[in-house]
Coordinates of C-alpha atoms and ligand atoms in Angstrom, one line a residue:
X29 CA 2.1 19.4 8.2
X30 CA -0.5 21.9 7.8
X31 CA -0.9 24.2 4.6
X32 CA -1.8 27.3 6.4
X33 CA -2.3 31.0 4.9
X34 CA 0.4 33.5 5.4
X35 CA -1.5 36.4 5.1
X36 CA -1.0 38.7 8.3
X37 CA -4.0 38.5 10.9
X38 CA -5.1 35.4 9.0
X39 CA -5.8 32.2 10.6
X40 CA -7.1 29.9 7.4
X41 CA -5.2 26.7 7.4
X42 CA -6.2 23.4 5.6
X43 CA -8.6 21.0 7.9
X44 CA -9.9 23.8 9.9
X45 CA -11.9 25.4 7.3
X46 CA -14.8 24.3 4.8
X47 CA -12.8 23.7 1.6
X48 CA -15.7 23.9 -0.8
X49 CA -15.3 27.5 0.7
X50 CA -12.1 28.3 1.3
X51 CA -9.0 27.1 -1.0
X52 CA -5.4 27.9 -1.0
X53 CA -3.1 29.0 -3.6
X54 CA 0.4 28.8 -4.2
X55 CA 2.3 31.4 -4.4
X56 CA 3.8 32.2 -7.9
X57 CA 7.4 31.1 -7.1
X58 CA 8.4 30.7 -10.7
X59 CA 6.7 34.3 -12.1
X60 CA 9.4 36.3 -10.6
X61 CA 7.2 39.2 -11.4
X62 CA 3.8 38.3 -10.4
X63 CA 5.3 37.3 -7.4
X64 CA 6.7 40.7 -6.7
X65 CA 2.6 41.7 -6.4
X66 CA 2.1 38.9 -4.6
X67 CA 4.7 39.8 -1.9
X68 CA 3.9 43.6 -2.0
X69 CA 0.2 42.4 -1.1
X70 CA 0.6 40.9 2.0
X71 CA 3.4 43.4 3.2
X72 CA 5.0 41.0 5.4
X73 CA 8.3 41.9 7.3
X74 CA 11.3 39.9 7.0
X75 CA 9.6 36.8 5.0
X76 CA 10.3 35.4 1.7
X77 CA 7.8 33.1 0.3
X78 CA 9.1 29.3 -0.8
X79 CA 7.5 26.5 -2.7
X80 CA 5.0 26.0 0.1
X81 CA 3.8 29.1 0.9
X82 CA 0.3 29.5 0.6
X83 CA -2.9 32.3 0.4
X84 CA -6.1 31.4 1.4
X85 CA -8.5 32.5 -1.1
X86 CA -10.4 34.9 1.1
X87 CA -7.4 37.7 -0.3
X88 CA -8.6 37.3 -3.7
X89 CA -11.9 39.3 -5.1
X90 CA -14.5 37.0 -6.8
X91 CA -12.9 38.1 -10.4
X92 CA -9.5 36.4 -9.6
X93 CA -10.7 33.0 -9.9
X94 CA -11.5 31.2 -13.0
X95 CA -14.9 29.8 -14.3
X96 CA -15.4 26.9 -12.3
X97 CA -17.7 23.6 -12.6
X98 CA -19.3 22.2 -9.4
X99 CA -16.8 19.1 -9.8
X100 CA -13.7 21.4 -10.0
X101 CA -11.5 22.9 -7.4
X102 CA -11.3 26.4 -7.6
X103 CA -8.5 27.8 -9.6
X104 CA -6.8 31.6 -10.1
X105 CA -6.6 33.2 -12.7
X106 CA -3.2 33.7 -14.4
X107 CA -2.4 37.4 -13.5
X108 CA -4.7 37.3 -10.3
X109 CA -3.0 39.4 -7.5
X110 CA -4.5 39.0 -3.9
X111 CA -5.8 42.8 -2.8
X112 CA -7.9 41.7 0.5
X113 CA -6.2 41.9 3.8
X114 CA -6.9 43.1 7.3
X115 CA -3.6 44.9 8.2
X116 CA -4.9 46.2 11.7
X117 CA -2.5 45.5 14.0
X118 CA -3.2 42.6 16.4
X119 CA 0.2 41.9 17.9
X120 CA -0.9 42.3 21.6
X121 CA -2.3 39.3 21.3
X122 CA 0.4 36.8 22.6
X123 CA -2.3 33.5 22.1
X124 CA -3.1 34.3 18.3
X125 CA -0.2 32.2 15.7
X126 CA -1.0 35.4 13.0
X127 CA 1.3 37.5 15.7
X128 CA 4.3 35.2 14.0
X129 CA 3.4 37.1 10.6
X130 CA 5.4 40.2 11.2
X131 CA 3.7 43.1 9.2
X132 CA 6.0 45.5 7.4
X133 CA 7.1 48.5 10.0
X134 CA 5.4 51.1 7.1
X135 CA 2.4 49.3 6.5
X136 CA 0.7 51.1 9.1
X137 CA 1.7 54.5 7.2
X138 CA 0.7 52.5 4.3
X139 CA -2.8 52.0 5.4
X140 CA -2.8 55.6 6.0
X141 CA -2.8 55.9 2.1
X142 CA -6.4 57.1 0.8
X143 CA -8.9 54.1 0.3
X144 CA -9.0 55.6 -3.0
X145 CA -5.4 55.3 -3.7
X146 CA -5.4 52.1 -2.9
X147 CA -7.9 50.7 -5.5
X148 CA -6.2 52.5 -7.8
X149 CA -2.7 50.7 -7.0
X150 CA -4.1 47.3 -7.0
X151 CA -5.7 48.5 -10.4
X152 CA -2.5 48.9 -11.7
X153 CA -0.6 46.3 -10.7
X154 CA -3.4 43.7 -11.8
X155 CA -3.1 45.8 -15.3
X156 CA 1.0 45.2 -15.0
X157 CA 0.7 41.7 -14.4
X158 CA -2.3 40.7 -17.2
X159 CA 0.4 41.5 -19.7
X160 CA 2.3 39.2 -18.3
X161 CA 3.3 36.3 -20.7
X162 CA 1.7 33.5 -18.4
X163 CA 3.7 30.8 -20.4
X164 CA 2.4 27.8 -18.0
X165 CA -1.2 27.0 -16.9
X166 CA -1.4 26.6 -13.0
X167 CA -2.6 23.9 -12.4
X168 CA -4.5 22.6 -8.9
X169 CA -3.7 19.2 -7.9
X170 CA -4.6 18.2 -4.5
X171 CA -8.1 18.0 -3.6
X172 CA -8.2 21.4 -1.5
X173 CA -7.5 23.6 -4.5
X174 CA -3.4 23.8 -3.7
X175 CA -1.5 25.3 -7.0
X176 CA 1.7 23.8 -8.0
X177 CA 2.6 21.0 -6.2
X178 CA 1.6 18.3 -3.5
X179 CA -0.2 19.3 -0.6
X180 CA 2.4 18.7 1.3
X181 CA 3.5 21.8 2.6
X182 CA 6.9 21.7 4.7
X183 CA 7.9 25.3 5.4
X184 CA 5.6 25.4 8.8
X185 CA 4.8 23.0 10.8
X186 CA 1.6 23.6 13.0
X187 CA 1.2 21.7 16.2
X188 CA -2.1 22.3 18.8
X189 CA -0.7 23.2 22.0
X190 CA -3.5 24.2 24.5
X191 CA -5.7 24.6 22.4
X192 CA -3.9 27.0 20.1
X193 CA -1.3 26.5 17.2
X194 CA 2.5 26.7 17.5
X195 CA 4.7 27.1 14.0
X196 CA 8.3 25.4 14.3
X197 CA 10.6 24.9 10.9
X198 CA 13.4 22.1 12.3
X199 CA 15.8 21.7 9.6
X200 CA 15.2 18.3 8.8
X201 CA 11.6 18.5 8.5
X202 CA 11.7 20.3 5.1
X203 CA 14.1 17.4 3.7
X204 CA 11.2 15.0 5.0
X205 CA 8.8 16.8 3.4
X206 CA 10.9 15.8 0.2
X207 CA 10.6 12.5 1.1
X208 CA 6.7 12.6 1.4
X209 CA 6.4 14.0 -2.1
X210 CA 7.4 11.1 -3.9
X211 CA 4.7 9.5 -3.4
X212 CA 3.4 12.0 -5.9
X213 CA 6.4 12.8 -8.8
X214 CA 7.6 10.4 -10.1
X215 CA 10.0 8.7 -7.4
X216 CA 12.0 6.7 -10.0
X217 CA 14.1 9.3 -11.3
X218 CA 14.7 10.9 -7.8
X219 CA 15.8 7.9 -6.3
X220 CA 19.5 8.7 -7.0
X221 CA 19.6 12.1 -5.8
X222 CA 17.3 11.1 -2.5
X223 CA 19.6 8.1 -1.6
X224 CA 22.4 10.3 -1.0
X225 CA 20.7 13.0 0.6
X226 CA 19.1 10.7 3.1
X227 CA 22.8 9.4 4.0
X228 CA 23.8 13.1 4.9
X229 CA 20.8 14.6 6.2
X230 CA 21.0 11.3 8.5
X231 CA 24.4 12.0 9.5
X232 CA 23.1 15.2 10.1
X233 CA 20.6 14.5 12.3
X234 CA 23.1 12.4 14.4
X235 CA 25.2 14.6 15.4
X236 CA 22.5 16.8 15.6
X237 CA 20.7 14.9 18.5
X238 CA 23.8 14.0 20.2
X239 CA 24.4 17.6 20.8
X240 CA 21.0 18.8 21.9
X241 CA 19.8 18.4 25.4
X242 CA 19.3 15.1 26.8
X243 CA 15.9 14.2 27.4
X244 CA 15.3 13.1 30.9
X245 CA 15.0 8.8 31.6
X246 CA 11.4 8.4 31.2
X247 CA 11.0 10.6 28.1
X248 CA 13.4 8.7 26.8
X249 CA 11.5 5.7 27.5
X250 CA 8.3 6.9 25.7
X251 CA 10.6 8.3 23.1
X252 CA 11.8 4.8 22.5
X253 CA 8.4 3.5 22.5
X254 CA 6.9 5.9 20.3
X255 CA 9.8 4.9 17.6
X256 CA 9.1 1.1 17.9
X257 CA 5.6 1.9 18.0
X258 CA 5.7 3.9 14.1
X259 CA 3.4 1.4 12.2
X260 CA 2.8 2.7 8.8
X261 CA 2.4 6.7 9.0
X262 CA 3.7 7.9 5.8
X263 CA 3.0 5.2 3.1
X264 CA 5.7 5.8 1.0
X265 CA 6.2 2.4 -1.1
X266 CA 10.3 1.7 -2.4
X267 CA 11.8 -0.3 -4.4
X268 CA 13.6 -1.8 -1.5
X269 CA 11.3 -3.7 1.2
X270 CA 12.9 -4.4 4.3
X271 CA 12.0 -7.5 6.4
X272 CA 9.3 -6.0 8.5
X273 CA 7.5 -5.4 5.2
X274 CA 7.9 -1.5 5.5
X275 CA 11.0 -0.4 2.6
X276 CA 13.7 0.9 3.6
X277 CA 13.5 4.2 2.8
X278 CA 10.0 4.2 4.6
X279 CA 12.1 2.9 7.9
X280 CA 14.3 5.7 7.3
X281 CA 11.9 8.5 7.2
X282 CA 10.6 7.1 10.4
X283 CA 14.0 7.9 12.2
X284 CA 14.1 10.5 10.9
X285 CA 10.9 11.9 12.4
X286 CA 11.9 10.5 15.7
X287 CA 15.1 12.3 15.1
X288 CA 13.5 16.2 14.3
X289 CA 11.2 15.4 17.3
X290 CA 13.7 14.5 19.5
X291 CA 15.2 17.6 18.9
X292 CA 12.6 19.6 18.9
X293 CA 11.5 18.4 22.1
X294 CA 14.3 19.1 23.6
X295 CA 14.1 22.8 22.4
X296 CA 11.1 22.9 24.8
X297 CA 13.7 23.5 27.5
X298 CA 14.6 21.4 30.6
X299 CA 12.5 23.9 33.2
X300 CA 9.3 22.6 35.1
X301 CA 7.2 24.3 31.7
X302 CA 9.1 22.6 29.0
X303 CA 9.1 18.6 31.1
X304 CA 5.1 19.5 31.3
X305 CA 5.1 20.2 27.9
X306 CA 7.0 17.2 26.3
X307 CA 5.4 14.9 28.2
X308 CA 2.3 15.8 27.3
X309 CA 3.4 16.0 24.0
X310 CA 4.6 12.7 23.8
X311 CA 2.2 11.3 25.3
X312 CA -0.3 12.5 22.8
X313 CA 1.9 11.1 20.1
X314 CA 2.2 7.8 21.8
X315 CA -1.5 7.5 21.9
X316 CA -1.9 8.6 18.4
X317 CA 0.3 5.8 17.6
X318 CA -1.0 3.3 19.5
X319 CA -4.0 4.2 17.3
X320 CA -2.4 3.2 14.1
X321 CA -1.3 0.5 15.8
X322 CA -4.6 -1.1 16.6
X323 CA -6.2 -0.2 13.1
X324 CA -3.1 -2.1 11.1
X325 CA -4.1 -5.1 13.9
X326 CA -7.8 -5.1 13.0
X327 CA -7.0 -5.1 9.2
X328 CA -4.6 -7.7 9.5
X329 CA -6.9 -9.7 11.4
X330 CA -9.5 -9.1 8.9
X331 CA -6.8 -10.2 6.1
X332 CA -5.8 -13.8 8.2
X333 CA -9.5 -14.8 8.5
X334 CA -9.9 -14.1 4.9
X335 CA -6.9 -16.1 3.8
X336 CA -7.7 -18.9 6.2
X337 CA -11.2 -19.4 4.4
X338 CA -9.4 -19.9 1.3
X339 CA -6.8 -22.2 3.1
X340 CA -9.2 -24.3 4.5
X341 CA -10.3 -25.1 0.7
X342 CA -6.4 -25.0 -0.6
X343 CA -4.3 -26.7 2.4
X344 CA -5.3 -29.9 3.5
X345 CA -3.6 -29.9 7.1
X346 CA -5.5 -26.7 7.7
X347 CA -8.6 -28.3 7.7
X348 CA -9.9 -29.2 11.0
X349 CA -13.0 -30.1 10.4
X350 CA -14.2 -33.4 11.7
X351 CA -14.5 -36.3 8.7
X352 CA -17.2 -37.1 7.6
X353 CA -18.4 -40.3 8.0
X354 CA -19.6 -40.7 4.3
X355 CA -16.1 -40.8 3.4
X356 CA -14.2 -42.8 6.0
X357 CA -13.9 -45.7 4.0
X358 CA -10.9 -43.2 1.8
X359 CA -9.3 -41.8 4.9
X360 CA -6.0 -43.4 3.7
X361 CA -6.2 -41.5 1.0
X362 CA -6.1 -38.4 2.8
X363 CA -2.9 -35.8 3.0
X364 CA -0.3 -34.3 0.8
X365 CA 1.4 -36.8 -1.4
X366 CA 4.8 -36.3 -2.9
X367 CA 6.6 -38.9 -5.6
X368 CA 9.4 -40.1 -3.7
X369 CA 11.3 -40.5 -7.3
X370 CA 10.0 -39.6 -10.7
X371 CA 7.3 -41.5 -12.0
X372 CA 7.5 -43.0 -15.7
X373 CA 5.4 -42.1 -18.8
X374 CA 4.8 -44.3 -21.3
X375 CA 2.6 -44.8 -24.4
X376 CA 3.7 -47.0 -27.1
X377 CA 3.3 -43.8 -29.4
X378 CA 5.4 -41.6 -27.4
X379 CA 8.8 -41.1 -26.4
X380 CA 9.2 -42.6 -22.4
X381 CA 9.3 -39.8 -20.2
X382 CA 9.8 -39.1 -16.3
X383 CA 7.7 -36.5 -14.3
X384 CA 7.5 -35.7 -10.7
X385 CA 3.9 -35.2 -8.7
X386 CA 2.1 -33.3 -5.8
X387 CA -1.2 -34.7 -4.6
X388 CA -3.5 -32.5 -2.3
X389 CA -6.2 -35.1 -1.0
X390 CA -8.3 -33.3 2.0
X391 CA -11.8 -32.6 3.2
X392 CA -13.7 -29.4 4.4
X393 CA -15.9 -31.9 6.7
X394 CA -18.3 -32.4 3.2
X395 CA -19.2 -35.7 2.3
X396 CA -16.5 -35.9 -0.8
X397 CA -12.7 -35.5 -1.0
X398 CA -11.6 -32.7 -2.7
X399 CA -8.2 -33.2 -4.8
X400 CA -5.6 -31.1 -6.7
X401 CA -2.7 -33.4 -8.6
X402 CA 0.1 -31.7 -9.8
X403 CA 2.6 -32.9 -12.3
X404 CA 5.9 -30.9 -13.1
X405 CA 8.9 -31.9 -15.2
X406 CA 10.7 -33.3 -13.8
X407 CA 14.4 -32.0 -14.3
X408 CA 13.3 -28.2 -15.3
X409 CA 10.4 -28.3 -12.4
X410 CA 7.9 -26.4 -15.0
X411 CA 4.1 -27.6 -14.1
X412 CA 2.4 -29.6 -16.7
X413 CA -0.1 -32.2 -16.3
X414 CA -3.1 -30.7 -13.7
X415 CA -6.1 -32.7 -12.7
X416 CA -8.5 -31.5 -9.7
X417 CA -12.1 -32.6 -8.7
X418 CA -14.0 -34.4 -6.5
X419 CA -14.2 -37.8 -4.9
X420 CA -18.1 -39.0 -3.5
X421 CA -18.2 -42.6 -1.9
X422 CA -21.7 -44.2 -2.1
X423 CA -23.0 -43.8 1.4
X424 CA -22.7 -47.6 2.9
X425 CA -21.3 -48.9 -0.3
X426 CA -18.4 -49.5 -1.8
X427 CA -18.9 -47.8 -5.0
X428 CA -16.7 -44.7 -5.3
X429 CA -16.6 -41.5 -8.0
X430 CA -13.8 -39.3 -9.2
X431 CA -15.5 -36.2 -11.0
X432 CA -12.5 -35.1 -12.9
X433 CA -11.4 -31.5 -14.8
X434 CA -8.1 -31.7 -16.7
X435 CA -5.5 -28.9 -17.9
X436 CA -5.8 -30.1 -21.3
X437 CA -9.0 -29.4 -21.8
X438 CA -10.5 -33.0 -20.8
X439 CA -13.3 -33.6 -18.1
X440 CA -14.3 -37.3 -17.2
X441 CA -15.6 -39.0 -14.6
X442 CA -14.5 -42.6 -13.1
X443 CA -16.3 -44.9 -11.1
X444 CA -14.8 -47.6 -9.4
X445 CA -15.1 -50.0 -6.2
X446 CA -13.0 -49.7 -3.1
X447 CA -11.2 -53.0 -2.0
X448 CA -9.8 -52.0 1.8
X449 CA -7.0 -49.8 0.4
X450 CA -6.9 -50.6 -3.2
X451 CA -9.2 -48.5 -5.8
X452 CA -9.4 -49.2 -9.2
X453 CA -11.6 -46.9 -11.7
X454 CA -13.0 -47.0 -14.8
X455 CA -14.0 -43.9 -17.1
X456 CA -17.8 -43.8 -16.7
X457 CA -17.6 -40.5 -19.5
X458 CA -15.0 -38.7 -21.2
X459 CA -15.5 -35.1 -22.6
X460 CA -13.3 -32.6 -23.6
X461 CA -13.2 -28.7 -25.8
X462 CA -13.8 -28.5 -29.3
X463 CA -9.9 -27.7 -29.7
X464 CA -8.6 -30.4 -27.6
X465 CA -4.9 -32.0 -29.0
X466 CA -5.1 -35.0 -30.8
X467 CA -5.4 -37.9 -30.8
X468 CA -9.1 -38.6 -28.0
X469 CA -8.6 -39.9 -25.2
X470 CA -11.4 -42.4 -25.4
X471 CA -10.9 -44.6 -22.0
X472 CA -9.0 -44.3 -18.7
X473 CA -8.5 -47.0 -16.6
X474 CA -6.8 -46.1 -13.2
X475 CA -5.5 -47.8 -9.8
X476 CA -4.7 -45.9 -5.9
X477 CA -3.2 -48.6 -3.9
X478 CA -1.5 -47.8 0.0
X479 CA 1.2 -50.0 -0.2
X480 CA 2.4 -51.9 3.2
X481 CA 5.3 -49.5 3.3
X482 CA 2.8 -46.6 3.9
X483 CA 3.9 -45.7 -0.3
X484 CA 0.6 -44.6 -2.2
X485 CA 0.6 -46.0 -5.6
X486 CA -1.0 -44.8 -8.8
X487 CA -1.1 -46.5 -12.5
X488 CA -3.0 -44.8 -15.5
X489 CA -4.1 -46.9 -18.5
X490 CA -6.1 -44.8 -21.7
X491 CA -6.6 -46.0 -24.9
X492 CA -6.7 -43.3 -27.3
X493 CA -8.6 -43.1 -31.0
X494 CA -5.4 -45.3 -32.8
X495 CA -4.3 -47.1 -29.8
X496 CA -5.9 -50.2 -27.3
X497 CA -5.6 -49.6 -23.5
X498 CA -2.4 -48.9 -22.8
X499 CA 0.1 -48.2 -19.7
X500 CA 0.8 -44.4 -19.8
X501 CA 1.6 -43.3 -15.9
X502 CA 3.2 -45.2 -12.9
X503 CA 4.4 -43.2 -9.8
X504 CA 5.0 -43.9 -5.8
X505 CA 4.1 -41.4 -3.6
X506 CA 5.2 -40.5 0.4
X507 CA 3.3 -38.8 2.6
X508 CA 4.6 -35.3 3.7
X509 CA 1.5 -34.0 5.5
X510 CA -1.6 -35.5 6.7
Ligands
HEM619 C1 -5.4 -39.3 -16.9 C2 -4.4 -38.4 -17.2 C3 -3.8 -38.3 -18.5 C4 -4.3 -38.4 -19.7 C5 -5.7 -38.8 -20.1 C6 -3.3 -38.2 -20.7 C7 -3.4 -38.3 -22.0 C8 -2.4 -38.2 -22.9 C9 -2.5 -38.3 -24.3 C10 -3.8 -38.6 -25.1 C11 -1.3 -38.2 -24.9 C12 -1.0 -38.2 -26.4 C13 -0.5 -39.6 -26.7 C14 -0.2 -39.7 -28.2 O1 0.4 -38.7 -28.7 O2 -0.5 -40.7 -28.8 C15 -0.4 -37.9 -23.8 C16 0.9 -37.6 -24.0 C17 1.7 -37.2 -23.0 N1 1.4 -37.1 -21.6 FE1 -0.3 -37.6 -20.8 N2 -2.1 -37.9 -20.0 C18 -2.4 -37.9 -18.7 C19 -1.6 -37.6 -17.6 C20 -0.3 -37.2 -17.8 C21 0.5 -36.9 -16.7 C22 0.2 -36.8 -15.2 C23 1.7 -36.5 -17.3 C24 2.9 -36.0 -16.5 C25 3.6 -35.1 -16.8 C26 1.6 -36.7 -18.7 C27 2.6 -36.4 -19.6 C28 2.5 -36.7 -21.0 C29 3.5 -36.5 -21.9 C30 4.9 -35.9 -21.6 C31 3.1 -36.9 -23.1 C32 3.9 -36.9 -24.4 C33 3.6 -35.6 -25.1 C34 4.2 -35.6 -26.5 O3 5.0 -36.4 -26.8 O4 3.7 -34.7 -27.2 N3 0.3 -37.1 -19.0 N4 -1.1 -37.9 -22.6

């Protein structure tokens, strides 16, 4: 979809030329009378001007355009009327897309009319039309200086072929262009109206395609392809998101395409030409395609590699480094550990309690475990005891170190000695925030122990500010990955 200027004998359209130079303007649908002016100007033949009709702003004199700041896109002023056209008449020549812009049949006798006369006329009209109640400031919103709307513009459609452009309108493609301007209204309140014009206009387009002329076997197989191909073109983001990822009104507008271009393909005629044509045509479509294919690959791979680095901390199994010797002594300790029934919580100032437990144990090929234990409730499931840290074995010694952080606010660390597959810590240092809960922790004495069943064990002692050591955690764990 390319916003192109309808002037006669004017070939301006959006991409083509410098738009710190050239900008395009609306034209004033809603200002039944400016737009009178506006239609008089360009004195084209059989042509009504919609929502996305445009004028490049080569057809306006400098004074038509407001003041405008270097970080601005250039705007119109509210009674400007275009006066600058080249009416000469270049219909002989069959390559040029302004030979579509049928001049009026008296606009030659027009031209006729004194130079003079016509100053004076477009004098008057711009006099007419300043006294105009211009009740809403236009406003331009798209980055090329377009009035009135999205940038989307839907009323011609301009396709290279050879080397020149070709303008088709299929029906569909204007309900498409709908489609595409949600992404800038507000989509929520249009959802309604949309959903049940997609089911029509898709209905539509059925029976449409079933009627039009068959493409031929192999165009039908590039057709296909090109359909499955469709990766992401028109980023329109639903409510709804179907399993691919893509939402559902995002797949539909996607058939749709296929759909107009099926059809329009087909309009291409079935002689030697029109097969030359569509194939080519597809094929450059296909390629584009396979374009946005590869892109969408490459930032996907880009994504995986990124996740996997943070993985490689997170998931355990995912780690395939080698283990370092400095911490072979703790293998057994290694893996994901679930409590095969809740554990108990006790304290003898508490109420008992039961809780259920995740450990993450794993390695990055570092000379420490790294370790994440999460506790949840254990009927409602809601998280509430977390402890992660850091485990660091003496090299050649027994003597092992949990460096712990705490939810509630508590860091400690614990140092213990390893007895084949039984540890048993001591807190070395306890710590915690200025608004910790009450009442101190002031010691924690705790025990890991693989049981002969393969069941990893863990007790938790603490003796708070008012109470002696005491037992506060027991739990059993199984292994549900290594
Ligand atoms: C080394 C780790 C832990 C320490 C140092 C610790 C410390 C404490 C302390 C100081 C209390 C307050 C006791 C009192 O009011 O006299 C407490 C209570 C409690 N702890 Fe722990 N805790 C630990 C681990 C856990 C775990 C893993 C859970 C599992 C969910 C847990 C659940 C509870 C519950 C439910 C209470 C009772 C809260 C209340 O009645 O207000 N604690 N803990």
């Amino acid at each position: 979809m390319v916003i192109s200027c309808a002037a006669v004998n004017c070939t301006n359209r959006q991409g083509k030329v410098d738009k710190s130079i050239i900008s395009f303007h609306r034209f004033p649908i809603k200002n039944a009378r400016r737009l009178e002016l506006w239609k008089q100007a360009v004195r084209r033949e059989r042509w009504t001007p919609n929502k996305y009709s445009f004028l490049c702003s080569k057809h306006f004199t400098p004074d038509s355009f407001q003041e405008r700041y270097e970080d601005q896109h250039r705007q119109l002023k509210g009674n400007a009327v275009p006066s600058i056209f080249d009416f000469t008449d270049k219909t002989r020549n069959s390559n040029s897309m302004v030979r579509r812009k049928v001049l009026c049949k008296d606009s030659l006798e027009q031209d006729a009319v004194s130079e003079e006369q016509g100053v004076a006329r477009v004098a008057k009209k711009r006099k007419a039309a300043s006294q105009e109640d211009v009740t809403k400031k236009e406003r331009d919103i798209s980055p090329i200086a377009v009035e009135e709307g999205p940038q989307h513009a839907v009323g011609e459609w301009a396709m290279g072929g050879s080397g020149e452009a070709e303008v088709f309108t299929p029906s569909s493609c204007s309900f498409i262009g709908t489609l595409h301007s949600y992404s800038y209204t507000s989509r929520q309140e249009r959802d309604q109206t949309a959903r049940s014009k997609h089911k029509k206009m898709r209905k539509k387009a059925e029976s449409e395609s079933k009627n039009a002329a068959a493409p031929t076997a192999s165009e039908h197989d590039l057709i296909k392809n090109v359909t499955i191909l469709v990766p992401d073109p028109h980023p329109v983001v639903g409510p709804v998101k179907h399993s691919s990822g893509s939402s559902c009104r995002h797949v539909l507008i996607d058939s749709l395409h296929s759909y107009c271009f099926t059809d329009w393909l087909a309009s291409k005629g079935q002689g030697r030409h029109g097969r030359l044509v569509r194939r080519q045509l597809l094929r450059r479509r296909a390629r584009r395609l396979q374009a946005q294919l590869q892109l969408r690959k490459g930032k996907e791979l880009m994504e995986r590699k990124r996740t996997q680095w943070v993985s490689n901390m997170l998931a355990p199994h995912r780690a395939d480094a080698p283990l370092n010797p400095v911490i072979k002594p703790l293998e057994w300790m290694l893996g994901t550990w679930e409590c095969d029934e809740p554990g108990e919580g006790t304290f003898p100032t508490i109420q008992p309690f039961r809780y259920t437990e995740t450990l993450h144990i794993f390695h990055v090929g570092q000379p420490m475990l790294n370790f994440m234990f999460n506790a949840f409730h254990s009927e409602t499931k809601k998280p509430l005891h977390r402890e992660c840290g850091f485990i660091r074995v003496e090299p050649g010694k027994d003597n092992v170190a949990f460096i712990i952080a705490q939810n509630t606010g508590l860091v400690e660390i614990e140092e213990g000695k390893l007895s084949g597959q039984e540890l048993t810590l001591q807190s070395q240092s306890v710590s915690r925030i200025s608004f910790a809960k009450e009442p101190h922790v002031q010691q924690i004495s705790r025990t890991f122990r693989l049981k002969e069943d393969g069941r990893l064990e863990q007790t938790v002692c603490m003796a708070t500010e008012g109470q002696p050591l005491s037992k506060h955690l027991h739990i059993t764990y199984r292994k549900r990955a290594p």
